[in-house]
Tab-separated table of C-alpha atoms in Angstrom:
chain	number	residue	atom	x	y	z
C	227	UNK	CA	38.187	-4.355	28.812
C	228	UNK	CA	35.531	-6.149	26.788
C	229	UNK	CA	33.439	-4.611	24.008
C	230	UNK	CA	30.346	-6.290	25.454
C	231	UNK	CA	30.296	-8.855	22.713
C	232	UNK	CA	27.996	-11.378	24.375
C	233	UNK	CA	24.692	-11.087	26.181
C	234	UNK	CA	25.020	-11.577	29.947
C	235	UNK	CA	26.081	-9.138	32.652
C	236	UNK	CA	27.705	-5.951	31.421
C	237	UNK	CA	28.510	-2.598	32.986
C	238	UNK	CA	28.717	0.088	30.306
C	239	UNK	CA	30.435	3.007	31.995
C	240	UNK	CA	32.349	6.175	31.100
C	241	UNK	CA	29.354	7.500	29.134
C	242	UNK	CA	29.828	11.231	28.570
C	243	UNK	CA	26.142	11.805	27.737
C	244	UNK	CA	23.590	9.091	28.418
C	245	UNK	CA	20.205	9.655	26.733
C	246	UNK	CA	17.616	7.634	28.639
C	247	UNK	CA	14.284	9.049	27.353
C	248	UNK	CA	13.289	8.664	31.011
C	249	UNK	CA	13.016	12.129	32.578
C	250	UNK	CA	13.342	12.499	36.350
C	251	UNK	CA	14.132	15.365	38.732
C	252	UNK	CA	17.773	14.297	39.113
C	253	UNK	CA	18.405	14.470	35.337
C	254	UNK	CA	18.685	17.298	32.859
C	255	UNK	CA	15.372	18.914	32.022
C	256	UNK	CA	13.632	17.764	28.861
C	257	UNK	CA	12.273	14.553	27.368
C	258	UNK	CA	15.666	12.900	26.871
C	259	UNK	CA	16.395	12.411	30.587
C	260	UNK	CA	20.129	12.976	30.052
C	261	UNK	CA	22.641	11.662	32.605
C	262	UNK	CA	26.154	13.113	32.463
C	263	UNK	CA	29.060	10.739	33.151
C	264	UNK	CA	26.582	7.888	33.134
C	265	UNK	CA	26.614	4.129	33.419
C	266	UNK	CA	24.229	1.303	32.518
C	267	UNK	CA	24.142	-2.132	34.083
C	268	UNK	CA	22.822	-4.900	31.814
C	269	UNK	CA	21.744	-8.304	33.053
C	270	UNK	CA	20.543	-11.090	30.766
C	271	UNK	CA	19.679	-8.742	27.929
C	272	UNK	CA	17.724	-6.244	30.041
C	273	UNK	CA	18.553	-2.948	31.691
C	274	UNK	CA	19.148	-3.597	35.392
C	275	UNK	CA	20.249	-0.135	36.553
C	276	UNK	CA	20.929	3.351	35.156
C	277	UNK	CA	22.791	6.136	36.916
C	278	UNK	CA	26.027	7.996	37.488
C	279	UNK	CA	29.294	6.216	36.776
C	280	UNK	CA	30.503	7.282	40.222
C	281	UNK	CA	27.790	5.091	41.773
C	282	UNK	CA	28.196	2.149	39.413
C	283	UNK	CA	30.630	0.064	41.485
C	284	UNK	CA	28.415	0.336	44.547
C	285	UNK	CA	25.334	-0.648	42.565
C	286	UNK	CA	27.101	-3.653	41.037
C	287	UNK	CA	28.126	-4.790	44.515
C	288	UNK	CA	24.597	-4.277	45.819
C	289	UNK	CA	23.060	-6.355	43.038
C	290	UNK	CA	25.744	-9.013	43.550
C	291	UNK	CA	24.810	-9.347	47.215
C	292	UNK	CA	21.093	-9.511	46.456
C	293	UNK	CA	21.596	-12.127	43.776
C	294	UNK	CA	23.908	-14.153	46.016
C	295	UNK	CA	21.357	-14.119	48.826
C	296	UNK	CA	18.631	-15.327	46.459
C	297	UNK	CA	20.811	-18.114	45.117
C	298	UNK	CA	21.902	-19.116	48.618
C	299	UNK	CA	18.297	-19.484	49.691
C	300	UNK	CA	17.519	-21.540	46.612
C	301	UNK	CA	20.647	-23.664	46.190
C	302	UNK	CA	22.620	-23.557	49.418
C	303	UNK	CA	26.095	-22.240	50.150
C	304	UNK	CA	27.796	-24.768	47.875
C	305	UNK	CA	26.358	-22.903	44.836
C	306	UNK	CA	27.343	-19.353	45.750
C	307	UNK	CA	27.063	-16.849	42.909
C	308	UNK	CA	29.987	-15.759	40.801
C	309	UNK	CA	27.903	-12.876	39.481
C	310	UNK	CA	30.375	-10.100	40.247
C	311	UNK	CA	33.261	-11.951	38.610
C	312	UNK	CA	31.205	-12.373	35.439
C	313	UNK	CA	30.382	-8.701	34.892
C	314	UNK	CA	31.976	-7.376	31.705
C	315	UNK	CA	33.090	-3.775	32.126
C	316	UNK	CA	32.836	-1.744	28.927
C	317	UNK	CA	34.227	1.789	28.809
C	318	UNK	CA	32.472	4.232	26.469
C	319	UNK	CA	35.417	6.607	26.716
C	320	UNK	CA	33.309	9.724	27.179
C	321	UNK	CA	31.144	9.072	24.130
C	322	UNK	CA	27.377	9.522	24.042
C	323	UNK	CA	25.047	6.527	24.374
C	324	UNK	CA	21.440	6.583	23.187
C	325	UNK	CA	18.596	4.052	22.965
C	326	UNK	CA	18.566	1.919	19.831
C	327	UNK	CA	16.552	3.504	17.040
C	328	UNK	CA	13.036	2.170	16.484
C	329	UNK	CA	12.104	2.290	12.791
C	330	UNK	CA	8.334	1.907	12.717
C	331	UNK	CA	7.827	2.064	8.935
C	332	UNK	CA	9.792	0.204	6.274
C	333	UNK	CA	9.260	-1.944	3.175
C	334	UNK	CA	12.300	-4.222	3.080
C	335	UNK	CA	11.117	-7.325	1.208
C	336	UNK	CA	11.191	-6.579	-2.502
C	337	UNK	CA	12.920	-7.297	-5.775
C	338	UNK	CA	14.271	-5.002	-8.445
C	339	UNK	CA	15.492	-1.425	-8.498
C	340	UNK	CA	13.920	1.942	-9.314
C	341	UNK	CA	17.009	4.098	-9.755
C	342	UNK	CA	15.768	5.212	-13.196
C	343	UNK	CA	12.533	6.443	-11.628
C	344	UNK	CA	14.538	8.429	-9.059
C	345	UNK	CA	16.644	9.986	-11.796
C	346	UNK	CA	13.485	10.945	-13.698
C	347	UNK	CA	12.062	12.651	-10.614
C	348	UNK	CA	15.280	14.582	-10.162
C	349	UNK	CA	14.852	15.682	-13.782
C	350	UNK	CA	11.436	17.115	-12.952
C	351	UNK	CA	8.871	14.336	-13.270
C	352	UNK	CA	6.215	14.179	-10.546
C	353	UNK	CA	6.043	11.286	-8.069
C	354	UNK	CA	2.913	9.115	-8.281
C	355	UNK	CA	1.984	5.957	-6.365
C	356	UNK	CA	1.777	3.911	-9.593
C	357	UNK	CA	5.527	3.248	-9.618
C	358	UNK	CA	4.875	0.590	-6.994
C	359	UNK	CA	3.660	-1.750	-9.738
C	360	UNK	CA	7.128	-2.064	-11.271
C	361	UNK	CA	8.454	-3.304	-7.928
C	362	UNK	CA	5.557	-5.743	-7.688
C	363	UNK	CA	6.583	-7.322	-10.991
C	364	UNK	CA	10.219	-7.650	-9.885
C	365	UNK	CA	9.252	-9.025	-6.482
C	366	UNK	CA	6.969	-11.679	-7.935
C	367	UNK	CA	9.794	-12.786	-10.219
C	368	UNK	CA	12.305	-13.150	-7.349
C	369	UNK	CA	12.768	-16.419	-5.477
C	370	UNK	CA	12.387	-16.747	-1.733
C	371	UNK	CA	16.136	-17.182	-1.382
C	372	UNK	CA	16.822	-14.044	-3.403
C	373	UNK	CA	14.396	-12.015	-1.303
C	374	UNK	CA	15.750	-13.511	1.913
C	375	UNK	CA	19.350	-12.677	1.006
C	376	UNK	CA	18.478	-9.102	0.129
C	377	UNK	CA	16.495	-8.725	3.325
C	378	UNK	CA	19.481	-9.929	5.352
C	379	UNK	CA	21.556	-7.195	3.755
C	380	UNK	CA	19.029	-4.541	4.741
C	381	UNK	CA	18.876	-5.824	8.315
C	382	UNK	CA	22.671	-5.562	8.507
C	383	UNK	CA	22.380	-1.975	7.245
C	384	UNK	CA	19.838	-1.163	9.938
C	385	UNK	CA	21.998	-2.577	12.709
C	386	UNK	CA	25.080	-0.757	11.435
C	387	UNK	CA	23.159	2.514	11.603
C	388	UNK	CA	21.863	1.975	15.124
C	389	UNK	CA	18.386	0.592	14.434
C	390	UNK	CA	17.604	-2.255	16.810
C	391	UNK	CA	13.807	-2.555	16.373
C	392	UNK	CA	12.094	-2.301	13.004
C	393	UNK	CA	8.770	-2.904	11.321
C	394	UNK	CA	8.455	-4.408	7.836
C	395	UNK	CA	5.414	-4.112	5.560
C	396	UNK	CA	4.384	-6.352	2.708
C	397	UNK	CA	2.714	-4.725	-0.286
C	398	UNK	CA	4.938	-5.721	-3.193
C	399	UNK	CA	3.257	-9.069	-3.852
C	400	UNK	CA	-0.411	-8.103	-4.258
C	401	UNK	CA	-1.501	-11.685	-4.832
C	402	UNK	CA	-2.469	-14.173	-2.159
C	403	UNK	CA	0.614	-16.339	-2.596
C	404	UNK	CA	3.067	-13.462	-2.922
C	405	UNK	CA	1.734	-11.388	-0.030
C	406	UNK	CA	1.793	-14.505	2.163
C	407	UNK	CA	5.428	-15.210	1.351
C	408	UNK	CA	6.444	-11.591	1.967
C	409	UNK	CA	4.989	-11.509	5.474
C	410	UNK	CA	6.443	-14.948	6.140
C	411	UNK	CA	9.923	-13.797	5.108
C	412	UNK	CA	9.582	-10.585	7.102
C	413	UNK	CA	8.573	-12.583	10.175
C	414	UNK	CA	11.908	-14.402	10.011
C	415	UNK	CA	13.692	-11.178	11.021
C	416	UNK	CA	11.134	-9.158	13.047
C	417	UNK	CA	7.963	-9.556	15.075
C	418	UNK	CA	6.733	-6.200	13.749
C	419	UNK	CA	5.212	-7.379	10.458
C	420	UNK	CA	2.487	-5.413	8.698
C	421	UNK	CA	0.137	-6.845	6.075
C	422	UNK	CA	-0.189	-4.172	3.367
C	423	UNK	CA	-2.138	-5.960	0.681
C	424	UNK	CA	-3.980	-2.656	0.177
C	425	UNK	CA	-0.908	-0.896	-1.229
C	426	UNK	CA	-2.159	-0.327	-4.791
C	427	UNK	CA	-4.483	-2.192	-7.125
C	428	UNK	CA	-2.329	-4.679	-9.099
C	429	UNK	CA	-2.078	-4.465	-12.867
C	430	UNK	CA	-3.967	-7.707	-13.503
C	431	UNK	CA	-7.069	-6.142	-11.933
C	432	UNK	CA	-6.568	-2.760	-13.615
C	433	UNK	CA	-6.167	-4.406	-17.004
C	434	UNK	CA	-8.851	-7.072	-16.640
C	435	UNK	CA	-11.318	-6.659	-19.535
C	436	UNK	CA	-14.080	-7.872	-17.238
C	437	UNK	CA	-14.052	-4.425	-15.617
C	438	UNK	CA	-14.146	-2.556	-18.913
C	439	UNK	CA	-11.529	-0.049	-17.777
C	440	UNK	CA	-13.603	0.925	-14.717
C	441	UNK	CA	-10.932	1.576	-12.066
C	442	UNK	CA	-13.482	1.699	-9.233
C	443	UNK	CA	-14.885	-1.743	-10.081
C	444	UNK	CA	-11.381	-3.150	-10.338
C	445	UNK	CA	-10.448	-1.688	-6.958
C	446	UNK	CA	-13.559	-3.057	-5.289
C	447	UNK	CA	-12.879	-6.527	-6.676
C	448	UNK	CA	-9.312	-6.393	-5.430
C	449	UNK	CA	-10.417	-5.244	-1.970
C	450	UNK	CA	-12.741	-8.269	-1.878
C	451	UNK	CA	-9.651	-10.446	-2.339
C	452	UNK	CA	-7.646	-8.516	0.274
C	453	UNK	CA	-10.260	-8.821	3.022
C	454	UNK	CA	-10.925	-12.456	2.234
C	455	UNK	CA	-8.431	-15.052	1.070
C	456	UNK	CA	-5.401	-12.753	1.243
C	457	UNK	CA	-6.030	-11.663	4.836
C	458	UNK	CA	-6.626	-15.275	5.853
C	459	UNK	CA	-3.233	-16.246	4.411
C	460	UNK	CA	-1.306	-13.293	5.851
C	461	UNK	CA	-2.800	-12.698	9.300
C	462	UNK	CA	-0.997	-15.654	10.961
C	463	UNK	CA	2.381	-14.068	10.105
C	464	UNK	CA	1.442	-10.447	10.842
C	465	UNK	CA	0.943	-8.161	13.812
C	466	UNK	CA	-0.532	-5.212	11.899
C	467	UNK	CA	-2.773	-4.341	8.956
C	468	UNK	CA	-2.257	-1.200	6.865
C	469	UNK	CA	-3.895	0.534	3.903
C	470	UNK	CA	-2.665	3.238	1.532
C	471	UNK	CA	-5.556	5.702	1.811
C	472	UNK	CA	-4.519	8.072	-0.961
C	473	UNK	CA	-5.328	9.178	-4.479
C	474	UNK	CA	-4.003	6.593	-6.896
C	475	UNK	CA	-4.408	3.915	-4.228
C	476	UNK	CA	-7.552	3.351	-2.088
C	477	UNK	CA	-10.511	5.467	-1.036
C	478	UNK	CA	-11.554	5.993	2.572
C	479	UNK	CA	-14.361	3.447	2.182
C	480	UNK	CA	-12.094	0.822	0.641
C	481	UNK	CA	-9.417	1.449	3.267
C	482	UNK	CA	-11.991	1.148	6.039
C	483	UNK	CA	-13.066	-2.272	4.739
C	484	UNK	CA	-9.479	-3.512	4.810
C	485	UNK	CA	-8.610	-2.064	8.211
C	486	UNK	CA	-11.795	-3.257	9.911
C	487	UNK	CA	-11.352	-6.738	8.472
C	488	UNK	CA	-7.767	-6.812	9.721
C	489	UNK	CA	-8.830	-5.640	13.159
C	490	UNK	CA	-11.508	-8.335	13.270
C	491	UNK	CA	-8.738	-10.865	12.509
C	492	UNK	CA	-6.820	-9.644	15.561
C	493	UNK	CA	-4.359	-7.291	13.856
C	494	UNK	CA	-3.459	-3.798	15.025
C	495	UNK	CA	-4.253	-0.926	12.670
C	496	UNK	CA	-1.836	1.382	10.829
C	497	UNK	CA	-2.593	3.817	7.988
C	498	UNK	CA	-0.672	5.404	5.106
C	499	UNK	CA	-2.318	8.807	4.738
C	500	UNK	CA	-2.068	12.421	3.621
C	501	UNK	CA	1.117	11.929	1.610
C	502	UNK	CA	0.140	13.364	-1.763
C	503	UNK	CA	-2.446	15.875	-0.565
C	504	UNK	CA	-5.063	16.497	2.093
C	505	UNK	CA	-7.376	13.524	2.371
C	506	UNK	CA	-9.303	11.241	4.706
C	507	UNK	CA	-6.375	9.137	5.976
C	508	UNK	CA	-5.755	10.926	9.265
C	509	UNK	CA	-9.422	11.115	10.226
C	510	UNK	CA	-9.915	7.438	9.384
C	511	UNK	CA	-6.862	6.459	11.433
C	512	UNK	CA	-8.048	8.381	14.476
C	513	UNK	CA	-11.594	7.040	14.163
C	514	UNK	CA	-10.333	3.447	14.063
C	515	UNK	CA	-7.856	3.933	16.903
C	516	UNK	CA	-4.850	3.248	14.676
C	517	UNK	CA	-1.480	3.044	16.371
C	518	UNK	CA	-0.083	5.425	13.768
C	519	UNK	CA	-0.850	7.319	10.611
C	520	UNK	CA	2.231	7.655	8.445
C	521	UNK	CA	3.371	10.446	6.095
C	522	UNK	CA	1.138	13.326	7.306
C	523	UNK	CA	2.661	15.658	4.733
C	524	UNK	CA	-0.551	17.580	4.054
C	525	UNK	CA	-2.724	18.218	7.112
C	526	UNK	CA	-5.750	20.389	7.727
C	527	UNK	CA	-6.329	22.085	11.068
C	528	UNK	CA	-9.001	19.460	11.725
C	529	UNK	CA	-6.465	16.691	11.109
C	530	UNK	CA	-4.019	18.183	13.598
C	531	UNK	CA	-6.753	18.661	16.181
C	532	UNK	CA	-7.928	15.058	15.756
C	533	UNK	CA	-4.400	13.720	16.230
C	534	UNK	CA	-3.834	15.899	19.289
C	535	UNK	CA	-6.838	14.418	21.077
C	536	UNK	CA	-6.050	10.802	20.171
C	537	UNK	CA	-3.504	8.068	20.901
C	538	UNK	CA	-2.591	7.834	17.213
C	539	UNK	CA	1.043	8.698	16.504
C	540	UNK	CA	1.894	10.901	13.530
C	541	UNK	CA	4.838	9.130	11.893
C	542	UNK	CA	6.827	11.446	9.633
C	543	UNK	CA	9.029	10.060	6.863
C	544	UNK	CA	11.535	12.737	5.782
C	545	UNK	CA	13.355	10.394	3.411
C	546	UNK	CA	10.263	10.472	1.194
C	547	UNK	CA	10.202	14.228	0.810
C	548	UNK	CA	13.956	14.263	0.259
C	549	UNK	CA	13.599	11.699	-2.544
C	550	UNK	CA	10.427	13.060	-4.151
C	551	UNK	CA	10.933	16.815	-3.710
C	552	UNK	CA	7.553	17.212	-2.060
C	553	UNK	CA	7.186	19.763	0.737
C	554	UNK	CA	8.342	18.445	4.098
C	555	UNK	CA	5.725	17.839	6.811
C	556	UNK	CA	5.542	20.517	9.492
C	557	UNK	CA	6.698	18.714	12.623
C	558	UNK	CA	6.719	21.927	14.665
C	559	UNK	CA	2.999	22.428	14.038
C	560	UNK	CA	2.256	18.903	15.271
C	561	UNK	CA	4.510	19.069	18.337
C	562	UNK	CA	3.126	22.403	19.461
C	563	UNK	CA	-0.399	20.988	19.132
C	564	UNK	CA	0.536	18.131	21.481
C	565	UNK	CA	0.662	15.362	18.876
C	566	UNK	CA	2.996	12.417	19.500
C	567	UNK	CA	5.452	12.388	16.600
C	568	UNK	CA	7.662	9.549	15.366
C	569	UNK	CA	10.337	9.535	12.683
C	570	UNK	CA	10.855	6.490	10.453
C	571	UNK	CA	12.784	5.689	7.293
C	572	UNK	CA	10.048	4.324	4.991
C	573	UNK	CA	12.916	2.436	3.381
C	574	UNK	CA	11.587	1.300	-0.005
C	575	UNK	CA	12.923	1.194	-3.570
C	576	UNK	CA	10.724	3.934	-4.960
C	577	UNK	CA	10.210	6.971	-2.757
C	578	UNK	CA	12.770	6.635	0.065
C	579	UNK	CA	15.628	4.220	-0.494
C	580	UNK	CA	17.422	4.955	2.764
C	581	UNK	CA	17.647	2.821	5.886
C	582	UNK	CA	19.423	5.525	7.887
C	583	UNK	CA	17.584	7.091	10.799
C	584	UNK	CA	20.585	9.361	11.520
C	585	UNK	CA	19.999	10.804	8.040
C	586	UNK	CA	16.280	11.224	8.788
C	587	UNK	CA	17.131	13.012	12.038
C	588	UNK	CA	19.394	15.463	10.229
C	589	UNK	CA	16.712	16.230	7.630
C	590	UNK	CA	13.999	16.608	10.280
C	591	UNK	CA	16.111	19.112	12.199
C	592	UNK	CA	17.140	21.033	9.094
C	593	UNK	CA	13.825	21.111	7.226
C	594	UNK	CA	10.929	20.104	9.495
C	595	UNK	CA	11.280	22.420	12.489
C	596	UNK	CA	12.461	19.821	15.002
C	597	UNK	CA	15.172	20.320	17.590
C	598	UNK	CA	17.911	17.677	17.794
C	599	UNK	CA	16.370	16.412	21.052
C	600	UNK	CA	12.878	16.160	19.537
C	601	UNK	CA	14.171	14.328	16.471
C	602	UNK	CA	16.120	11.810	18.559
C	603	UNK	CA	13.122	11.204	20.830
C	604	UNK	CA	10.866	10.743	17.782
C	605	UNK	CA	13.193	8.116	16.275
C	606	UNK	CA	13.455	6.131	19.508
C	607	UNK	CA	10.619	6.609	22.000
C	608	UNK	CA	8.323	7.959	19.278
C	609	UNK	CA	8.905	4.905	17.118
C	610	UNK	CA	8.213	2.677	20.103
C	611	UNK	CA	4.912	4.514	20.680
C	612	UNK	CA	3.999	4.035	17.010
C	613	UNK	CA	4.490	0.290	17.479
C	614	UNK	CA	2.845	0.350	20.912
C	615	UNK	CA	5.972	-1.127	22.437
C	616	UNK	CA	6.874	-0.515	26.069
C	617	UNK	CA	10.095	-2.548	26.121
C	618	UNK	CA	12.183	-0.486	23.677
C	619	UNK	CA	12.865	3.171	22.896
C	620	UNK	CA	14.264	4.149	26.308
C	621	UNK	CA	17.000	3.139	28.738
C	622	UNK	CA	15.470	2.292	32.091
C	623	UNK	CA	15.342	-0.778	34.319
C	624	UNK	CA	13.371	-3.671	32.881
C	625	UNK	CA	13.639	-2.596	29.245
C	626	UNK	CA	15.553	-4.413	26.543
C	627	UNK	CA	19.237	-3.501	26.528
C	628	UNK	CA	19.175	-1.941	23.059
C	629	UNK	CA	21.954	0.639	23.148
C	630	UNK	CA	23.896	2.693	20.621
C	631	UNK	CA	27.273	4.277	21.245
C	632	UNK	CA	27.967	7.385	19.168
C	633	UNK	CA	31.408	8.380	17.933
C	634	UNK	CA	30.604	11.802	19.359
C	635	UNK	CA	30.196	13.435	22.774
C	636	UNK	CA	26.530	14.407	22.274
C	637	UNK	CA	23.361	13.345	20.467
C	638	UNK	CA	23.349	16.787	18.828
C	639	UNK	CA	26.093	15.574	16.486
C	640	UNK	CA	23.561	13.348	14.692
C	641	UNK	CA	22.160	16.530	13.109
C	642	UNK	CA	25.263	18.692	13.487
C	643	UNK	CA	27.430	16.328	11.387
C	644	UNK	CA	25.048	15.027	8.696
C	645	UNK	CA	26.316	12.212	6.536
C	646	UNK	CA	29.186	11.348	8.872
C	647	UNK	CA	29.172	7.733	10.172
C	648	UNK	CA	28.765	8.388	13.889
C	649	UNK	CA	27.335	5.019	14.936
C	650	UNK	CA	29.843	3.043	17.003
C	651	UNK	CA	29.009	-0.108	18.915
C	652	UNK	CA	25.395	-1.279	18.847
C	653	UNK	CA	23.930	-3.656	21.418
C	654	UNK	CA	20.694	-5.572	20.815
C	655	UNK	CA	19.364	-7.311	23.946
C	656	UNK	CA	22.756	-6.728	25.523
C	657	UNK	CA	24.792	-8.320	22.729
C	658	UNK	CA	26.868	-6.459	20.161
C	659	UNK	CA	25.270	-6.756	16.727
C	660	UNK	CA	27.342	-8.200	13.893
């Protein structure tokens, strides 16, 4: 039997637990839409059929006949289909299969290392957003080829850990030329590119004697650059605009300027907010119709209520709290209020240097009040919602064939066996990833 190594027509069968994220009356109750002893038929990189393995042979034959009839009508009998002979049969051997993870928040294009900063935090120093500036200096000093090679390594990490769709933010250039090259490099590996020029105010503005040490004047001057020349250079390579609406970064008014300018340039809106304390980020995100507001560590009752009555996803980033020793966000509070919750890695060199969504799932279950099912949904379908994608995050006909086989009989093992490499074969658009 094949391992499904090439995109085409594949029947993945013998699945002990198939998580579809597509509930229906004939499946187990709950958001995961679990099929026991399941099978998935893939055709040309898309899901063609999902159901019980006992019905798989009949469904393959049915689709073969339909395809043959279509080809006969188009090409004549001399070009009859060999569709059924070309189906690769892949046996999951009773293992669980889940949708590919959707990581809706990462910062993967950067230079340098901040291991010393991490060690200092573990020794008791407090995390502040200003550490970003050290990465900016290292990123500016790196060549395109150096950044590209490092990015390729991170993408390989993501695939090896079951992530098949991922977003990448800029934010470590903070000059027109450097931000433009970061989004350009990110676009080489993903369509989900976010322009985050409004990450922090760069040191050359903070230290400019023209502002006389006035941080507000420096920030306003930098925002002028972000919404003007920098946005013009970055928008063609980006799908999203983001702003770090937080103390030590940008005020609500400054963030609004950036986000509205990005929206006017045709970009979707995302927000970093409420990471270091209660603040205006969530309310601004909801007001502007942002696809997501990310972090959500400190929320007022009004913030939760606003999210619950909006289409804005609350994206939680447990790797950050793990790496900074801040309190974890209360996912249970959000879920019970009816908020759509996503989990993402926030992979970055300063506050969350992990690319592992299985790790984030384990932390969310252990420390954030999520069940294993809720955490898996949040890292697949929830991530897709945060990116406003309807072609990933679930296993149902018509969607991309992004599948992950677990070296375990159930998705529960992702939290039950933390730190154990449970990701087996990974298919992106029906092809096994390298």
